[in-house]
Short mmCIF file of C-alpha atoms in Angstrom, two decimals:
data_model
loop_
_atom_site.label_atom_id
_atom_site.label_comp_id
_atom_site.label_asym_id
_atom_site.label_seq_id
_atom_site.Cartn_x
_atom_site.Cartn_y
_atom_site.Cartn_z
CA UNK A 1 -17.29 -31.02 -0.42
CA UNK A 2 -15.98 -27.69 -1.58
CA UNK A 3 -16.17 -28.81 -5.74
CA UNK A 4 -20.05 -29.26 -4.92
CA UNK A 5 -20.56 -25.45 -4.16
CA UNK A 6 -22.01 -23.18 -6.71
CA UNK A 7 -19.25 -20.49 -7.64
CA UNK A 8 -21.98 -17.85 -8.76
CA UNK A 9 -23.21 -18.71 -4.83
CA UNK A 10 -20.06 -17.20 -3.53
CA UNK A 11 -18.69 -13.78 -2.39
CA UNK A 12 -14.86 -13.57 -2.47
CA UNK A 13 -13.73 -10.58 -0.50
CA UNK A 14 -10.40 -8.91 1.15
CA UNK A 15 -10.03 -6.07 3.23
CA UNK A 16 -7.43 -3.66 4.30
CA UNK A 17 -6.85 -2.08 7.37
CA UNK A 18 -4.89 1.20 9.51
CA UNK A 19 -4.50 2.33 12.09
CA UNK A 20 -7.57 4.78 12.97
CA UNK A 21 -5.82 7.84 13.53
CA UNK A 22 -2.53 8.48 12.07
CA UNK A 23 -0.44 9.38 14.35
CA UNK A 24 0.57 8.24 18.37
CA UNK A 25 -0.38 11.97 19.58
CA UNK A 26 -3.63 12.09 18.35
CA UNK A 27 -4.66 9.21 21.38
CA UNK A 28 -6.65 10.20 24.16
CA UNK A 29 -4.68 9.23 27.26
CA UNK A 30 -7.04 6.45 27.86
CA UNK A 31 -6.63 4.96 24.94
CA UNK A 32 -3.41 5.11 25.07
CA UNK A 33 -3.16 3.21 28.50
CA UNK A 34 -6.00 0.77 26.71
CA UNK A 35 -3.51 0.44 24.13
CA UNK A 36 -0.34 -0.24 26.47
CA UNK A 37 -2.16 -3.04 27.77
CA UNK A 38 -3.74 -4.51 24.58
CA UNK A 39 -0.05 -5.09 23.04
CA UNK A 40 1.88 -5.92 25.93
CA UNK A 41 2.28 -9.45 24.99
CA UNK A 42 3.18 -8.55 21.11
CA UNK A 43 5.85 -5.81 22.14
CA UNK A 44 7.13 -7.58 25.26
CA UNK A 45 10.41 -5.07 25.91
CA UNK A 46 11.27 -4.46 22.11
CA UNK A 47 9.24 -1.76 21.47
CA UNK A 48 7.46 1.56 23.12
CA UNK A 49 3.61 1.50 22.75
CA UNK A 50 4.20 4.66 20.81
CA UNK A 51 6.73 2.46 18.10
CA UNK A 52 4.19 -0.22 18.13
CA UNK A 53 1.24 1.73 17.26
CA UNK A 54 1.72 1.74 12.72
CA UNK A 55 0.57 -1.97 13.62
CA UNK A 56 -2.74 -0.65 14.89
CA UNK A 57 -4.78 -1.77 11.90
CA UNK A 58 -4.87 -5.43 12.72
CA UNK A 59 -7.51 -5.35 15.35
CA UNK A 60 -10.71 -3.72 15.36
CA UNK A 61 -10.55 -1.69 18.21
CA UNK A 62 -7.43 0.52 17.62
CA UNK A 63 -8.14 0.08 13.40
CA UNK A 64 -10.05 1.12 10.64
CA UNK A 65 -11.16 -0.20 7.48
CA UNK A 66 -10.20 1.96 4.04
CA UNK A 67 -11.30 -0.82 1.71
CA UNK A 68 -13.35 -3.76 1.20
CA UNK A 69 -12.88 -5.30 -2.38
CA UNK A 70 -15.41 -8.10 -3.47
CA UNK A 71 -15.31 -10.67 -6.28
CA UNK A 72 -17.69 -12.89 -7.92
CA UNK A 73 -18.18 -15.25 -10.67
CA UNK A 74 -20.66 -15.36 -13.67
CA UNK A 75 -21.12 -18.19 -15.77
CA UNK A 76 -22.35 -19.10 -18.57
CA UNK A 77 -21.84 -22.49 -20.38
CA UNK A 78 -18.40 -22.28 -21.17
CA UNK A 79 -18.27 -18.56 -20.33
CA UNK A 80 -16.61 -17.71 -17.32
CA UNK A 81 -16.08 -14.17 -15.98
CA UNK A 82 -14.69 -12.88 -12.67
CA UNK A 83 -15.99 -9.60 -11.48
CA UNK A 84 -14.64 -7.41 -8.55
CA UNK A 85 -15.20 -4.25 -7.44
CA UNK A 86 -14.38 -2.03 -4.11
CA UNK A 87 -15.63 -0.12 -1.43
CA UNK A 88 -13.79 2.94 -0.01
CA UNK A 89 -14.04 6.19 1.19
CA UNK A 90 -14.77 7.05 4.89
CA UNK A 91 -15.45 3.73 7.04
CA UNK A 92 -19.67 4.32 8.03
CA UNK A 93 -19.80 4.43 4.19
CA UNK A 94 -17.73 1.56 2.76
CA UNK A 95 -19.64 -0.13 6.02
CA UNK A 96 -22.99 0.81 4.79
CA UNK A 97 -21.60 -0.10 1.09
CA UNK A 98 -20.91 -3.80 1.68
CA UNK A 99 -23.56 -4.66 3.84
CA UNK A 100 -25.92 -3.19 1.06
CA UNK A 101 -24.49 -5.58 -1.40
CA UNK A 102 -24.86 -8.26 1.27
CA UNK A 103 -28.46 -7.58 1.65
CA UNK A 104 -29.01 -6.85 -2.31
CA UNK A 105 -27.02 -9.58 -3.82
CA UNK A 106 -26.04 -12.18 -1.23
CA UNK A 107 -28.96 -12.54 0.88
CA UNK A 108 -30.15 -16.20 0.53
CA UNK A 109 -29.17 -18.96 2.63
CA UNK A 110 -27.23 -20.40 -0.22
CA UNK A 111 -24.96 -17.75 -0.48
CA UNK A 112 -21.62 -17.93 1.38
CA UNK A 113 -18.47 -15.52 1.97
CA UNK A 114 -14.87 -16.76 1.47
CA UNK A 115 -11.61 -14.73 2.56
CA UNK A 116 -7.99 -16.15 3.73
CA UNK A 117 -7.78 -15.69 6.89
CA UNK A 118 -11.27 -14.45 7.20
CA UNK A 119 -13.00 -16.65 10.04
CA UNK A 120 -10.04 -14.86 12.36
CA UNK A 121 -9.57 -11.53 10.66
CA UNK A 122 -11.82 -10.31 7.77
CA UNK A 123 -15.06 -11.29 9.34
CA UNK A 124 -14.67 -10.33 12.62
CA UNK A 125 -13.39 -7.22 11.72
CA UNK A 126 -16.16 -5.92 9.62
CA UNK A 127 -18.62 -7.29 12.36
CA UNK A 128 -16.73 -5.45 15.45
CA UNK A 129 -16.25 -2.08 13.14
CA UNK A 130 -19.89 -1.88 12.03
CA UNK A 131 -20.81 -2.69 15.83
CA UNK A 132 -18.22 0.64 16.88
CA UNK A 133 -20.73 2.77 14.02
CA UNK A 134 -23.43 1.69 15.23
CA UNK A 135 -24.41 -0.19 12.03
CA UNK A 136 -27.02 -3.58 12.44
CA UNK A 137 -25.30 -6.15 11.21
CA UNK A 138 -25.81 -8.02 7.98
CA UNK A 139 -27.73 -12.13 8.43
CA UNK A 140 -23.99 -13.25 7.08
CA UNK A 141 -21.76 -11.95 9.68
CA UNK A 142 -24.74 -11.72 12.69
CA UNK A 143 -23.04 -15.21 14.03
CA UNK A 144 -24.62 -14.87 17.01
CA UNK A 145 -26.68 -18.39 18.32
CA UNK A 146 -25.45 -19.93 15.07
CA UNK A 147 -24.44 -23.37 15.48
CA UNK A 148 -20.47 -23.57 13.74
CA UNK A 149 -22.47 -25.67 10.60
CA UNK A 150 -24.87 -22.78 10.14
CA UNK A 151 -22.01 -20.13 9.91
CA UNK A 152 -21.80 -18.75 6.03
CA UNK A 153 -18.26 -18.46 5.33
CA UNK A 154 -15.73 -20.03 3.98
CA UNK A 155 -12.20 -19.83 4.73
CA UNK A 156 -9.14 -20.95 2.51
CA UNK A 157 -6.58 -20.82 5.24
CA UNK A 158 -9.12 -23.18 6.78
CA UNK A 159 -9.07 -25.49 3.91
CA UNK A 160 -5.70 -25.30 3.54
CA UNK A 161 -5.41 -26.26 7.04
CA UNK A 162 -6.90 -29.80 6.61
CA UNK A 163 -7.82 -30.08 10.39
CA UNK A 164 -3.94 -29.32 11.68
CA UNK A 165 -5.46 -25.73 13.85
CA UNK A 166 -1.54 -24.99 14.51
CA UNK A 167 -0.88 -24.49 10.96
CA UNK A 168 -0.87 -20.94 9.40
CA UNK A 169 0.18 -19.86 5.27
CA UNK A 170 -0.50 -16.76 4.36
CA UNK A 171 -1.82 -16.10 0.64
CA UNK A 172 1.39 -15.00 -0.45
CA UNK A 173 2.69 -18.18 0.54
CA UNK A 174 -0.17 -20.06 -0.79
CA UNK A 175 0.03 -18.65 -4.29
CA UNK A 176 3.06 -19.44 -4.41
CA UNK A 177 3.24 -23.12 -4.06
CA UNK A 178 0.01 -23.76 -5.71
CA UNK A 179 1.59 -22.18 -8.94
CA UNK A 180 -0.94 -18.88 -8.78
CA UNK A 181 0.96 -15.91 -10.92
CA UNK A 182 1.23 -13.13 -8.53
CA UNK A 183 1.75 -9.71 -10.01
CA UNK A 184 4.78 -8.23 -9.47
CA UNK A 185 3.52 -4.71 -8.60
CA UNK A 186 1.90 -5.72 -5.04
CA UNK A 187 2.59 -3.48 -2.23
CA UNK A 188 2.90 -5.23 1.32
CA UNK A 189 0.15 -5.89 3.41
CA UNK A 190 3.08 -3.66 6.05
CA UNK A 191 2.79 -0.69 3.47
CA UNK A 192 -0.55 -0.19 3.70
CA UNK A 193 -0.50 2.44 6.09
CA UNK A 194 2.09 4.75 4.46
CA UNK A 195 0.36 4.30 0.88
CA UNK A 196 -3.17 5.50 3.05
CA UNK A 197 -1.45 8.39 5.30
CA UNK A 198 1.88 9.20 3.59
CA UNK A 199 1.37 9.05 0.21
CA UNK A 200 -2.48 9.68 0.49
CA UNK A 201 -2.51 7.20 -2.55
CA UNK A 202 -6.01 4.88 -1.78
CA UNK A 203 -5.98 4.03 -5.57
CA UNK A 204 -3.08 1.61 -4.81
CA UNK A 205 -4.55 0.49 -1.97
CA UNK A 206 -7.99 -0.58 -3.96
CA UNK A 207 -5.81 -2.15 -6.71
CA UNK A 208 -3.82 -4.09 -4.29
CA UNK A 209 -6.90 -5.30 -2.29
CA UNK A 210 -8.49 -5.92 -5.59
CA UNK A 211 -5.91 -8.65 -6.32
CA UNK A 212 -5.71 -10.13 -3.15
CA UNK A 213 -9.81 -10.48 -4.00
CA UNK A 214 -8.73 -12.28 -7.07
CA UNK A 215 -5.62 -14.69 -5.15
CA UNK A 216 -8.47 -16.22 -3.24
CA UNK A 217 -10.55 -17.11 -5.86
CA UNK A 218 -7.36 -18.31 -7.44
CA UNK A 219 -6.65 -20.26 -4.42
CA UNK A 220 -10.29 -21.55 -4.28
CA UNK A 221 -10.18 -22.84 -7.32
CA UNK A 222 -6.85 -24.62 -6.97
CA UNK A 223 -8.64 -26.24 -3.86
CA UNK A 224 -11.34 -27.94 -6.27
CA UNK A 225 -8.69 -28.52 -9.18
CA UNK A 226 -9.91 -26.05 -11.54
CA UNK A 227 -8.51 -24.53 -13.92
CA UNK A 228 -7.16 -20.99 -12.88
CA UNK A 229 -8.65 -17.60 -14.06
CA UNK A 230 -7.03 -15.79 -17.17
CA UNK A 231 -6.76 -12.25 -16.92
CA UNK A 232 -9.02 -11.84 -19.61
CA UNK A 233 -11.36 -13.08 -17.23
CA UNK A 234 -11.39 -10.62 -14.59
CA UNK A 235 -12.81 -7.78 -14.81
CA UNK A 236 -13.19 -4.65 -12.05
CA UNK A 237 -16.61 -3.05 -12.07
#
């Protein structure tokens, strides 16, 4: 039972993702032929693995991370507060960032991670990219020999999902029809990658992964039919 959890026991967290190098050329020819292969099935006849490679970001071997933002509660009595705050810069680093809040602040069994879409994208992702830099892996994403009960994290699109495994809503979606404001300035997930090697503008990028960080929460809370967060009670550290 999800209103039985501890809020101050959870990290809320969203990530955003390019592709690692910014442009087609800059492939090796191997990994270009890896990459061929990879998205056969996604670009069937439509596209040129060249045209298909600004979707790069979405999986870990042909993607990078540029930020991780992370949000958790404080309480006290009546008091509630949300904090976030990100992680950016080059990817060892923002790697090597998280897991040392993992290790620091979310360490006990207890504690649990909770993303949209994380148990297929979020999680994984940080896993396979800290594997590629050659970075141990935190206790909460080290799934290996864990039994599916013993896993820490939590995953709204999984809640949402109620058992039906076809079923997929994406937070946009999600906020909507639970009644969740969404602020009107969000870039698209799909922009991402211009914002980061266009317009060289990781600011917006933070701030948009920032309130993603804050949608789940929103979303969360929803889920246990709690009242929703004010935005005098978030606050980015």
């Amino acid at each position: 039972m999800i209103s039985k959890l501890n809020l101050e026991h959870i990290l809320f967290l969203d990530i955003e993702t390019v592709p690692e190098y910014e442009q087609w050329s800059e492939l090796d020819d191997d990994t270009k032929l890896l990459w061929e292969t990879k998205t056969q099935y996604q670009r069937k006849d439509e596209f040129t693995p060249e045209d298909f490679y600004d979707r790069a970001g979405i999986w870990a071997e042909f993607g990078k991370i540029v930020c991780i933002s992370v949000g958790y509660f404080k309480i006290q009595g009546d008091s509630r507060q949300f904090r976030t705050t990100s992680f950016h810069g080059d990817e060892p680093k923002i790697l090597r960032d998280f897991k040392g809040l993992l290790e620091s602040h979310f360490n006990k069994p207890h504690h649990l991670l909770c993303a949209h879409n994380g148990k297929e994208f979020d999680f994984p992702f940080i896993a396979r990219r800290m594997i590629i830099h050659h970075i141990e892996l935190p206790f909460k994403l080290n799934l290996f020999g864990k039994k599916p009960w013993e896993i820490p994290h939590l995953d709204t699109l999984e809640l949402w999902k109620f058992g039906d495994y076809k079923h997929y809503t994406s937070l946009k979606l999600l906020t909507k029809i639970l009644g969740i404001p969404s602020p009107k300035d969000d870039i698209d997930g799909s922009q991402v990658r211009d914002v980061f090697y266009n317009e060289k503008d990781v600011d917006r990028i933070i701030i948009y992964c920032e309130k993603d960080t804050v949608s789940v929460a929103q979303i969360f809370l929803r889920l246990r039919n709690e009242e929703l967060l004010h935005d005098s009670e978030v606050l980015s550290v």
